[in-house]
mmCIF file of C-alpha atoms and ligand atoms in Angstrom:
data_model
loop_
_atom_site.group_PDB
_atom_site.id
_atom_site.type_symbol
_atom_site.label_atom_id
_atom_site.label_comp_id
_atom_site.label_asym_id
_atom_site.label_seq_id
_atom_site.Cartn_x
_atom_site.Cartn_y
_atom_site.Cartn_z
ATOM 1 C CA MET A 1 197.825 189.796 82.790
ATOM 2 C CA SER A 2 201.270 191.061 83.681
ATOM 3 C CA GLY A 3 202.723 194.122 85.377
ATOM 4 C CA GLN A 4 201.651 195.637 88.623
ATOM 5 C CA PRO A 5 198.478 194.127 90.106
ATOM 6 C CA GLU A 6 195.866 196.622 91.279
ATOM 7 C CA ILE A 7 194.200 194.253 93.692
ATOM 8 C CA SER A 8 195.849 191.696 95.964
ATOM 9 C CA VAL A 9 193.713 188.906 97.370
ATOM 10 C CA VAL A 10 195.349 187.657 100.584
ATOM 11 C CA VAL A 11 194.364 184.233 101.940
ATOM 12 C CA PRO A 12 195.661 182.606 105.158
ATOM 13 C CA VAL A 13 195.827 178.822 104.751
ATOM 14 C CA TYR A 14 196.189 176.229 107.488
ATOM 15 C CA ASP A 15 195.295 172.645 106.601
ATOM 16 C CA GLU A 16 192.793 173.448 103.869
ATOM 17 C CA GLU A 17 193.948 171.118 101.061
ATOM 18 C CA ASP A 18 190.428 170.046 100.066
ATOM 19 C CA ASN A 19 189.135 173.604 99.852
ATOM 20 C CA LEU A 20 191.895 175.226 97.821
ATOM 21 C CA PRO A 21 191.131 174.112 94.227
ATOM 22 C CA LEU A 22 187.494 175.227 94.381
ATOM 23 C CA LEU A 23 188.444 178.395 96.261
ATOM 24 C CA GLN A 24 190.934 179.289 93.564
ATOM 25 C CA ARG A 25 188.301 178.719 90.851
ATOM 26 C CA GLU A 26 185.809 180.939 92.672
ATOM 27 C CA VAL A 27 188.388 183.674 93.250
ATOM 28 C CA THR A 28 189.387 183.565 89.571
ATOM 29 C CA THR A 29 185.760 183.909 88.439
ATOM 30 C CA ALA A 30 185.126 186.824 90.805
ATOM 31 C CA MET A 31 188.360 188.645 89.967
ATOM 32 C CA GLU A 32 188.062 188.169 86.218
ATOM 33 C CA SER A 33 184.563 189.647 86.391
ATOM 34 C CA LEU A 34 186.203 192.814 87.770
ATOM 35 C CA GLY A 35 188.542 192.918 84.767
ATOM 36 C CA ARG A 36 191.428 194.514 86.656
ATOM 37 C CA PRO A 37 194.977 193.205 87.115
ATOM 38 C CA TYR A 38 195.152 191.239 90.342
ATOM 39 C CA GLU A 39 197.220 188.724 92.255
ATOM 40 C CA CYS A 40 196.396 186.059 94.851
ATOM 41 C CA VAL A 41 198.770 185.840 97.768
ATOM 42 C CA TYR A 42 198.261 182.567 99.594
ATOM 43 C CA VAL A 43 200.067 182.317 102.913
ATOM 44 C CA ASP A 44 200.601 178.728 103.973
ATOM 45 C CA ASP A 45 200.675 178.939 107.752
ATOM 46 C CA GLY A 46 202.710 175.784 108.347
ATOM 47 C CA SER A 47 200.011 173.362 107.124
ATOM 48 C CA ARG A 48 200.599 169.704 108.030
ATOM 49 C CA ASP A 49 198.368 168.363 105.238
ATOM 50 C CA GLY A 50 198.995 168.734 101.500
ATOM 51 C CA SER A 51 197.933 172.421 101.315
ATOM 52 C CA LEU A 52 201.365 173.679 100.303
ATOM 53 C CA GLN A 53 201.673 171.139 97.467
ATOM 54 C CA VAL A 54 198.191 172.062 96.237
ATOM 55 C CA LEU A 55 199.114 175.760 96.323
ATOM 56 C CA LEU A 56 202.361 175.181 94.431
ATOM 57 C CA ALA A 57 200.467 173.199 91.771
ATOM 58 C CA LEU A 58 197.900 176.009 91.482
ATOM 59 C CA ARG A 59 200.728 178.510 91.110
ATOM 60 C CA ARG A 60 202.244 176.543 88.241
ATOM 61 C CA ALA A 61 198.929 176.827 86.428
ATOM 62 C CA ASP A 62 198.356 180.533 87.081
ATOM 63 C CA PRO A 63 201.169 183.126 87.344
ATOM 64 C CA ARG A 64 198.865 185.519 89.197
ATOM 65 C CA ILE A 65 199.197 183.240 92.208
ATOM 66 C CA ARG A 66 201.941 183.809 94.756
ATOM 67 C CA VAL A 67 202.663 181.555 97.701
ATOM 68 C CA VAL A 68 204.258 182.609 100.975
ATOM 69 C CA GLU A 69 205.445 179.668 103.087
ATOM 70 C CA PHE A 70 205.739 179.647 106.851
ATOM 71 C CA ALA A 71 208.133 177.153 108.405
ATOM 72 C CA ARG A 72 205.663 176.511 111.210
ATOM 73 C CA ASN A 73 202.152 177.425 112.221
ATOM 74 C CA ALA A 74 202.160 181.026 113.415
ATOM 75 C CA GLY A 75 198.442 181.838 113.441
ATOM 76 C CA GLN A 76 195.946 183.557 111.200
ATOM 77 C CA THR A 77 196.977 187.103 112.162
ATOM 78 C CA ALA A 78 200.651 186.412 111.399
ATOM 79 C CA ALA A 79 199.641 184.849 108.079
ATOM 80 C CA LEU A 80 197.582 187.903 107.163
ATOM 81 C CA ALA A 81 200.403 190.246 108.206
ATOM 82 C CA ALA A 82 202.846 188.340 105.966
ATOM 83 C CA GLY A 83 200.296 188.536 103.150
ATOM 84 C CA PHE A 84 200.086 192.323 103.645
ATOM 85 C CA ASP A 85 203.876 192.566 103.448
ATOM 86 C CA HIS A 86 203.949 190.727 100.142
ATOM 87 C CA ALA A 87 200.848 192.273 98.562
ATOM 88 C CA ARG A 88 201.653 194.632 95.701
ATOM 89 C CA GLY A 89 198.179 195.926 94.858
ATOM 90 C CA ARG A 90 196.854 199.276 96.059
ATOM 91 C CA ILE A 91 193.769 197.415 97.253
ATOM 92 C CA VAL A 92 194.060 194.393 99.526
ATOM 93 C CA VAL A 93 191.187 191.943 99.950
ATOM 94 C CA THR A 94 191.385 189.294 102.680
ATOM 95 C CA LEU A 95 189.337 186.128 102.913
ATOM 96 C CA ASP A 96 189.414 182.720 104.588
ATOM 97 C CA ALA A 97 190.554 179.671 102.667
ATOM 98 C CA ASP A 98 187.794 177.374 103.939
ATOM 99 C CA LEU A 99 185.115 178.512 101.442
ATOM 100 C CA GLN A 100 183.015 179.973 104.268
ATOM 101 C CA ASN A 101 183.572 183.424 102.747
ATOM 102 C CA ASP A 102 182.233 183.731 99.218
ATOM 103 C CA PRO A 103 184.691 185.208 96.674
ATOM 104 C CA ALA A 104 181.659 186.369 94.655
ATOM 105 C CA ASP A 105 181.322 189.157 97.254
ATOM 106 C CA ILE A 106 184.728 190.648 96.396
ATOM 107 C CA PRO A 107 183.522 192.965 93.575
ATOM 108 C CA ALA A 108 180.920 194.558 95.895
ATOM 109 C CA LEU A 109 183.568 195.170 98.568
ATOM 110 C CA VAL A 110 185.955 196.721 96.064
ATOM 111 C CA ALA A 111 183.195 198.915 94.630
ATOM 112 C CA LYS A 112 182.311 200.155 98.109
ATOM 113 C CA LEU A 113 185.989 200.883 98.872
ATOM 114 C CA GLU A 114 186.229 202.934 95.725
ATOM 115 C CA GLU A 115 183.315 205.083 96.817
ATOM 116 C CA GLY A 116 185.983 206.594 99.064
ATOM 117 C CA PHE A 117 186.366 204.311 102.080
ATOM 118 C CA ASP A 118 189.616 203.077 103.598
ATOM 119 C CA ILE A 119 188.248 199.775 104.925
ATOM 120 C CA VAL A 120 185.170 197.809 103.917
ATOM 121 C CA ALA A 121 184.274 195.061 106.363
ATOM 122 C CA GLY A 122 182.130 192.080 105.465
ATOM 123 C CA TRP A 123 179.144 191.449 107.700
ATOM 124 C CA ARG A 124 177.990 187.802 107.891
ATOM 125 C CA ARG A 125 174.382 188.632 108.718
ATOM 126 C CA GLU A 126 173.327 185.014 108.187
ATOM 127 C CA ARG A 127 176.213 183.187 109.745
ATOM 128 C CA HIS A 128 176.427 179.430 109.328
ATOM 129 C CA ASP A 129 178.260 178.416 112.482
ATOM 130 C CA GLY A 130 177.117 176.937 115.794
ATOM 131 C CA PHE A 131 175.073 179.280 117.990
ATOM 132 C CA VAL A 132 176.360 178.725 121.532
ATOM 133 C CA LEU A 133 180.083 178.433 120.794
ATOM 134 C CA ARG A 134 180.386 180.776 117.811
ATOM 135 C CA LYS A 135 177.534 183.136 117.075
ATOM 136 C CA LEU A 136 176.637 184.133 120.629
ATOM 137 C CA PRO A 137 180.225 184.827 121.820
ATOM 138 C CA SER A 138 180.829 186.695 118.582
ATOM 139 C CA LYS A 139 177.760 188.881 119.135
ATOM 140 C CA LEU A 140 178.823 189.712 122.688
ATOM 141 C CA ALA A 141 182.428 190.343 121.606
ATOM 142 C CA ASN A 142 181.329 192.686 118.831
ATOM 143 C CA ARG A 143 179.234 194.688 121.303
ATOM 144 C CA LEU A 144 182.108 194.882 123.761
ATOM 145 C CA ILE A 145 184.627 195.847 121.085
ATOM 146 C CA ALA A 146 182.277 198.594 119.906
ATOM 147 C CA LEU A 147 181.894 199.831 123.476
ATOM 148 C CA VAL A 148 185.612 199.826 124.275
ATOM 149 C CA THR A 149 186.984 201.120 120.973
ATOM 150 C CA GLY A 150 184.081 203.422 120.181
ATOM 151 C CA VAL A 151 183.954 201.959 116.672
ATOM 152 C CA SER A 152 180.765 200.074 115.946
ATOM 153 C CA ILE A 153 181.095 197.204 113.484
ATOM 154 C CA HIS A 154 178.627 194.325 113.341
ATOM 155 C CA ASP A 155 181.081 191.562 112.558
ATOM 156 C CA THR A 156 184.711 192.270 113.424
ATOM 157 C CA GLY A 157 185.630 188.591 113.078
ATOM 158 C CA CYS A 158 184.723 188.292 109.395
ATOM 159 C CA THR A 159 187.959 187.889 107.450
ATOM 160 C CA LEU A 160 186.364 189.011 104.188
ATOM 161 C CA LYS A 161 187.386 192.660 104.104
ATOM 162 C CA ALA A 162 188.836 195.141 101.630
ATOM 163 C CA PHE A 163 191.528 197.666 102.561
ATOM 164 C CA ARG A 164 193.498 200.453 100.987
ATOM 165 C CA ALA A 165 196.938 198.891 101.003
ATOM 166 C CA GLU A 166 198.760 201.836 102.630
ATOM 167 C CA LEU A 167 196.617 201.362 105.672
ATOM 168 C CA VAL A 168 197.321 197.705 106.399
ATOM 169 C CA ARG A 169 201.005 198.024 105.589
ATOM 170 C CA ASN A 170 201.406 200.571 108.351
ATOM 171 C CA LEU A 171 199.551 198.902 111.192
ATOM 172 C CA PRO A 172 201.506 196.434 113.288
ATOM 173 C CA ILE A 173 199.330 193.451 114.193
ATOM 174 C CA TYR A 174 200.092 190.335 116.199
ATOM 175 C CA ALA A 175 198.315 187.706 118.328
ATOM 176 C CA GLU A 176 194.608 187.667 117.344
ATOM 177 C CA GLN A 177 194.518 191.278 116.302
ATOM 178 C CA HIS A 178 193.589 191.156 112.620
ATOM 179 C CA ARG A 179 189.960 191.566 113.651
ATOM 180 C CA PHE A 180 190.787 194.928 115.230
ATOM 181 C CA LEU A 181 192.126 196.502 112.046
ATOM 182 C CA PRO A 182 188.927 198.526 111.450
ATOM 183 C CA ALA A 183 188.711 199.649 115.073
ATOM 184 C CA MET A 184 192.422 200.516 115.228
ATOM 185 C CA SER A 185 192.263 202.481 112.000
ATOM 186 C CA ALA A 186 188.912 204.141 112.527
ATOM 187 C CA GLY A 187 190.258 205.574 115.770
ATOM 188 C CA SER A 188 192.871 207.249 113.582
ATOM 189 C CA GLY A 189 190.392 208.757 111.195
ATOM 190 C CA ALA A 190 190.051 206.014 108.586
ATOM 191 C CA ARG A 191 186.625 205.707 106.990
ATOM 192 C CA VAL A 192 185.079 202.311 107.523
ATOM 193 C CA ALA A 193 182.054 200.877 105.698
ATOM 194 C CA GLU A 194 180.238 197.554 105.962
ATOM 195 C CA VAL A 195 178.780 195.332 103.278
ATOM 196 C CA VAL A 196 176.548 192.331 103.971
ATOM 197 C CA VAL A 197 178.284 189.207 102.660
ATOM 198 C CA ASN A 198 177.369 185.619 102.075
ATOM 199 C CA HIS A 199 178.538 183.007 104.590
ATOM 200 C CA ARG A 200 178.558 179.282 103.996
ATOM 201 C CA PRO A 201 178.929 176.274 106.262
ATOM 202 C CA ARG A 202 182.344 174.650 106.296
ATOM 203 C CA ILE A 203 182.277 171.472 104.166
ATOM 204 C CA HIS A 204 185.909 170.292 104.157
ATOM 205 C CA GLY A 205 188.434 170.391 106.982
ATOM 206 C CA ARG A 206 187.854 171.549 110.548
ATOM 207 C CA SER A 207 187.651 174.936 112.223
ATOM 208 C CA LYS A 208 190.955 175.815 113.882
ATOM 209 C CA TYR A 209 189.335 177.566 116.803
ATOM 210 C CA GLY A 210 187.260 176.702 119.841
ATOM 211 C CA ILE A 211 185.765 178.824 122.571
ATOM 212 C CA GLY A 212 189.339 179.445 123.838
ATOM 213 C CA ARG A 213 189.604 182.174 121.228
ATOM 214 C CA ALA A 214 187.211 184.324 123.284
ATOM 215 C CA THR A 215 189.784 184.898 126.049
ATOM 216 C CA ARG A 216 192.513 185.709 123.539
ATOM 217 C CA VAL A 217 190.293 188.211 121.760
ATOM 218 C CA LEU A 218 189.401 189.873 125.063
ATOM 219 C CA LEU A 219 193.074 190.136 126.053
ATOM 220 C CA ASP A 220 193.895 191.635 122.671
ATOM 221 C CA LEU A 221 191.112 194.146 123.118
ATOM 222 C CA LEU A 222 192.578 195.112 126.501
ATOM 223 C CA ALA A 223 196.098 195.355 125.040
ATOM 224 C CA ILE A 224 194.971 197.518 122.141
ATOM 225 C CA ARG A 225 192.949 199.802 124.367
ATOM 226 C CA MET A 226 195.774 200.263 126.848
ATOM 227 C CA LEU A 227 198.564 200.519 124.304
ATOM 228 C CA SER A 228 196.811 203.092 122.183
ATOM 229 C CA GLY A 229 196.272 205.292 125.214
ATOM 230 C CA PHE A 230 199.654 204.529 126.733
ATOM 231 C CA SER A 231 201.792 205.091 123.677
ATOM 232 C CA HIS A 232 200.052 208.394 123.175
ATOM 233 C CA ARG A 233 200.972 209.761 126.612
ATOM 234 C CA PRO A 234 203.031 207.374 128.754
ATOM 235 C CA LEU A 235 204.001 209.951 131.360
ATOM 236 C CA SER A 236 200.370 210.605 132.244
ATOM 237 C CA TYR A 237 199.863 206.875 132.983
ATOM 238 C CA PHE A 238 202.861 206.909 135.300
ATOM 239 C CA ALA A 239 201.653 210.132 136.886
ATOM 240 C CA LEU A 240 198.412 208.332 137.680
ATOM 241 C CA LEU A 241 200.406 205.508 139.224
ATOM 242 C CA VAL A 242 202.530 207.906 141.267
ATOM 243 C CA ALA A 243 199.593 209.932 142.590
ATOM 244 C CA PRO A 244 198.529 207.643 145.493
ATOM 245 C CA PHE A 245 202.124 207.188 146.660
ATOM 246 C CA ALA A 246 202.803 210.902 146.509
ATOM 247 C CA THR A 247 199.583 211.634 148.435
ATOM 248 C CA LEU A 248 200.516 209.107 151.092
ATOM 249 C CA PHE A 249 204.003 210.610 151.342
ATOM 250 C CA PHE A 250 202.697 214.094 151.974
ATOM 251 C CA ALA A 251 200.007 212.891 154.396
ATOM 252 C CA LEU A 252 202.592 210.963 156.431
ATOM 253 C CA ALA A 253 205.068 213.807 156.364
ATOM 254 C CA LEU A 254 202.404 216.177 157.678
ATOM 255 C CA ALA A 255 201.338 213.681 160.344
ATOM 256 C CA HIS A 256 204.979 213.308 161.355
ATOM 257 C CA GLU A 257 205.400 217.064 161.763
ATOM 258 C CA TRP A 258 202.177 217.281 163.674
ATOM 259 C CA THR A 259 203.065 214.552 166.192
ATOM 260 C CA ARG A 260 206.488 216.152 166.660
ATOM 261 C CA ALA A 261 204.789 219.397 167.692
ATOM 262 C CA GLY A 262 202.786 217.415 170.254
ATOM 263 C CA GLY A 263 205.848 215.775 171.903
ATOM 264 C CA GLY A 264 207.077 213.507 169.091
ATOM 265 C CA LEU A 265 207.372 209.777 168.416
ATOM 266 C CA ASP A 266 209.722 207.563 170.382
ATOM 267 C CA ALA A 267 213.000 206.529 168.724
ATOM 268 C CA ASP A 268 211.533 203.395 167.076
ATOM 269 C CA GLY A 269 208.526 205.297 165.762
ATOM 270 C CA ALA A 270 210.736 207.999 164.304
ATOM 271 C CA ARG A 271 212.945 205.416 162.599
ATOM 272 C CA ALA A 272 209.936 203.610 161.126
ATOM 273 C CA ALA A 273 208.474 206.887 159.891
ATOM 274 C CA LEU A 274 211.799 207.791 158.258
ATOM 275 C CA VAL A 275 212.047 204.424 156.493
ATOM 276 C CA LEU A 276 208.457 204.621 155.274
ATOM 277 C CA LEU A 277 208.898 208.176 154.019
ATOM 278 C CA SER A 278 212.123 207.308 152.181
ATOM 279 C CA VAL A 279 210.553 204.265 150.537
ATOM 280 C CA LEU A 280 207.570 206.327 149.387
ATOM 281 C CA ALA A 281 209.829 209.079 148.081
ATOM 282 C CA MET A 282 211.862 206.496 146.166
ATOM 283 C CA VAL A 283 208.756 204.943 144.627
ATOM 284 C CA VAL A 284 207.576 208.340 143.469
ATOM 285 C CA VAL A 285 210.914 209.279 141.913
ATOM 286 C CA TYR A 286 211.314 205.817 140.371
ATOM 287 C CA PHE A 287 207.916 205.798 138.657
ATOM 288 C CA PHE A 288 208.383 209.335 137.510
ATOM 289 C CA MET A 289 211.735 208.483 135.907
ATOM 290 C CA LEU A 290 210.179 205.386 134.273
ATOM 291 C CA GLY A 291 207.443 207.604 132.863
ATOM 292 C CA LEU A 292 210.026 209.985 131.435
ATOM 293 C CA LEU A 293 211.922 207.049 129.890
ATOM 294 C CA ALA A 294 208.714 205.701 128.315
ATOM 295 C CA GLU A 295 208.004 209.161 126.947
ATOM 296 C CA LEU A 296 211.496 209.207 125.414
ATOM 297 C CA VAL A 297 211.056 205.731 123.884
ATOM 298 C CA VAL A 298 207.756 206.735 122.292
ATOM 299 C CA LYS A 299 209.272 209.937 120.970
ATOM 300 C CA ALA A 300 212.383 208.201 119.597
ATOM 301 C CA SER A 301 210.496 205.323 117.960
ATOM 302 C CA GLY A 302 207.981 207.633 116.329
ATOM 303 C CA MET A 303 205.058 205.538 117.584
ATOM 304 C CA HIS A 304 202.773 208.243 118.844
ATOM 305 C CA GLY A 305 199.699 206.055 118.768
ATOM 306 C CA PRO A 306 196.550 207.319 117.116
ATOM 307 C CA GLY A 307 197.924 210.803 116.558
ATOM 308 C CA GLU A 308 200.485 209.787 114.005
ATOM 309 C CA ALA A 309 198.244 207.324 112.206
ATOM 310 C CA ARG A 310 195.805 210.171 111.731
ATOM 311 C CA VAL A 311 198.408 212.148 109.836
ATOM 312 C CA LEU A 312 199.074 209.079 107.742
ATOM 313 C CA VAL A 313 195.422 208.626 106.832
ATOM 314 C CA LYS A 314 195.055 212.271 105.910
ATOM 315 C CA GLN A 315 197.925 211.981 103.465
ATOM 316 C CA MET A 316 196.355 209.058 101.688
ATOM 317 C CA GLU A 317 195.104 209.334 98.175
ATOM 318 C CA ARG A 318 191.310 209.477 98.047
ATOM 319 C CA GLY A 319 188.729 208.186 95.638
ATOM 320 C CA PRO A 320 189.058 205.884 92.638
HETATM 321 N N1 UDP B 1 194.102 179.797 109.720
HETATM 322 C C1 UDP B 1 195.459 180.029 109.623
HETATM 323 N N2 UDP B 1 196.244 179.754 110.710
HETATM 324 C C2 UDP B 1 195.741 179.260 111.879
HETATM 325 C C3 UDP B 1 194.343 179.054 111.965
HETATM 326 C C4 UDP B 1 193.549 179.341 110.873
HETATM 327 O O1 UDP B 1 195.955 180.484 108.599
HETATM 328 O O2 UDP B 1 196.511 179.016 112.810
HETATM 329 C C5 UDP B 1 193.255 180.097 108.552
HETATM 330 C C6 UDP B 1 192.349 178.955 108.111
HETATM 331 O O3 UDP B 1 193.001 178.083 107.210
HETATM 332 C C7 UDP B 1 191.208 179.707 107.479
HETATM 333 C C8 UDP B 1 191.109 180.963 108.312
HETATM 334 O O4 UDP B 1 192.386 181.133 108.925
HETATM 335 O O5 UDP B 1 191.508 180.056 106.147
HETATM 336 C C9 UDP B 1 190.004 180.897 109.349
HETATM 337 O O6 UDP B 1 190.137 179.734 110.141
HETATM 338 P P1 UDP B 1 188.871 178.876 110.571
HETATM 339 O O7 UDP B 1 187.990 178.633 109.394
HETATM 340 O O8 UDP B 1 189.374 177.698 111.308
HETATM 341 O O9 UDP B 1 188.161 179.867 111.583
HETATM 342 P P2 UDP B 1 186.582 180.015 111.792
HETATM 343 O O10 UDP B 1 185.964 180.274 110.445
HETATM 344 O O11 UDP B 1 186.136 178.736 112.383
HETATM 345 O O12 UDP B 1 186.472 181.203 112.701
HETATM 346 MG MG1 MG B 2 186.024 179.201 108.834
#
């Protein structure tokens, strides 16, 4: 198959040499069953084992394979983002390289997407990972993410997902944020669906994550929540910050006037009151100016948060 691929399969790879040949066979079987032009974009995230050599050998055997190389390990989110940048299809499917996701699920995800959704997320209902360190934290995190973002998805951490390409190309992601793509986009009006997918135990290689991921995911959740609100209306955040200082300023000024009527403060008291009032006034003006600057930055950079993404989603082509 030559020409423009319709579907791009994006796979982040970090030390997965023993999984890649079988993965590639499974992806080929699944994608050929769809009968549509496709490509596989493997992103080697600075693997220290022979993953890159295996990928290059696979590429020699199949021109539909493309390999993006990182000079050092940059993390799964960065690998996915690079894959999005290089993907040429109008549909992008992501999956892990460790064979835990089952490529045989790809056709069902694509079919669901073409019913008119913008994102289809895989849901590992029967997950084959440890309970205490993986499944339980994941369950709690999914609940919390749903609560904070208002977008309820059973399994945000499942990499097996299908996207309309325009959507992922326009969302900046970093740190551990690939899991928030549905929540970030749904907040902007994207239509998100879920499909139950198969999940298998890891046979070769080791998981790259421990329980430490939980803190990073929580911090990312906080960052996303605050940034999406902040970049929408920075001045109102600063106004909130200014409010207590401004209140204190006026209360003190009134108190100062009032004591003056009743005989006044001594010289030291008056000096202290003046200093305090000037500091408060400066804080208020300073924060207010910062707020205005932030408002200008947001306006100039065109990042209006959810508002603008909504326009983007509305302009997207719908349906198959
Ligand atoms: N991965 C990556 N860079 C990293 C860590 C992981 O590209 O720094 C890839 C890894 O090769 C795998 C996927 O991301 O394809 C998921 O990693 P892993 O299986 O370790 O995560 P888990 O399934 O245990 O959550
Ligand atoms: Mg895994």
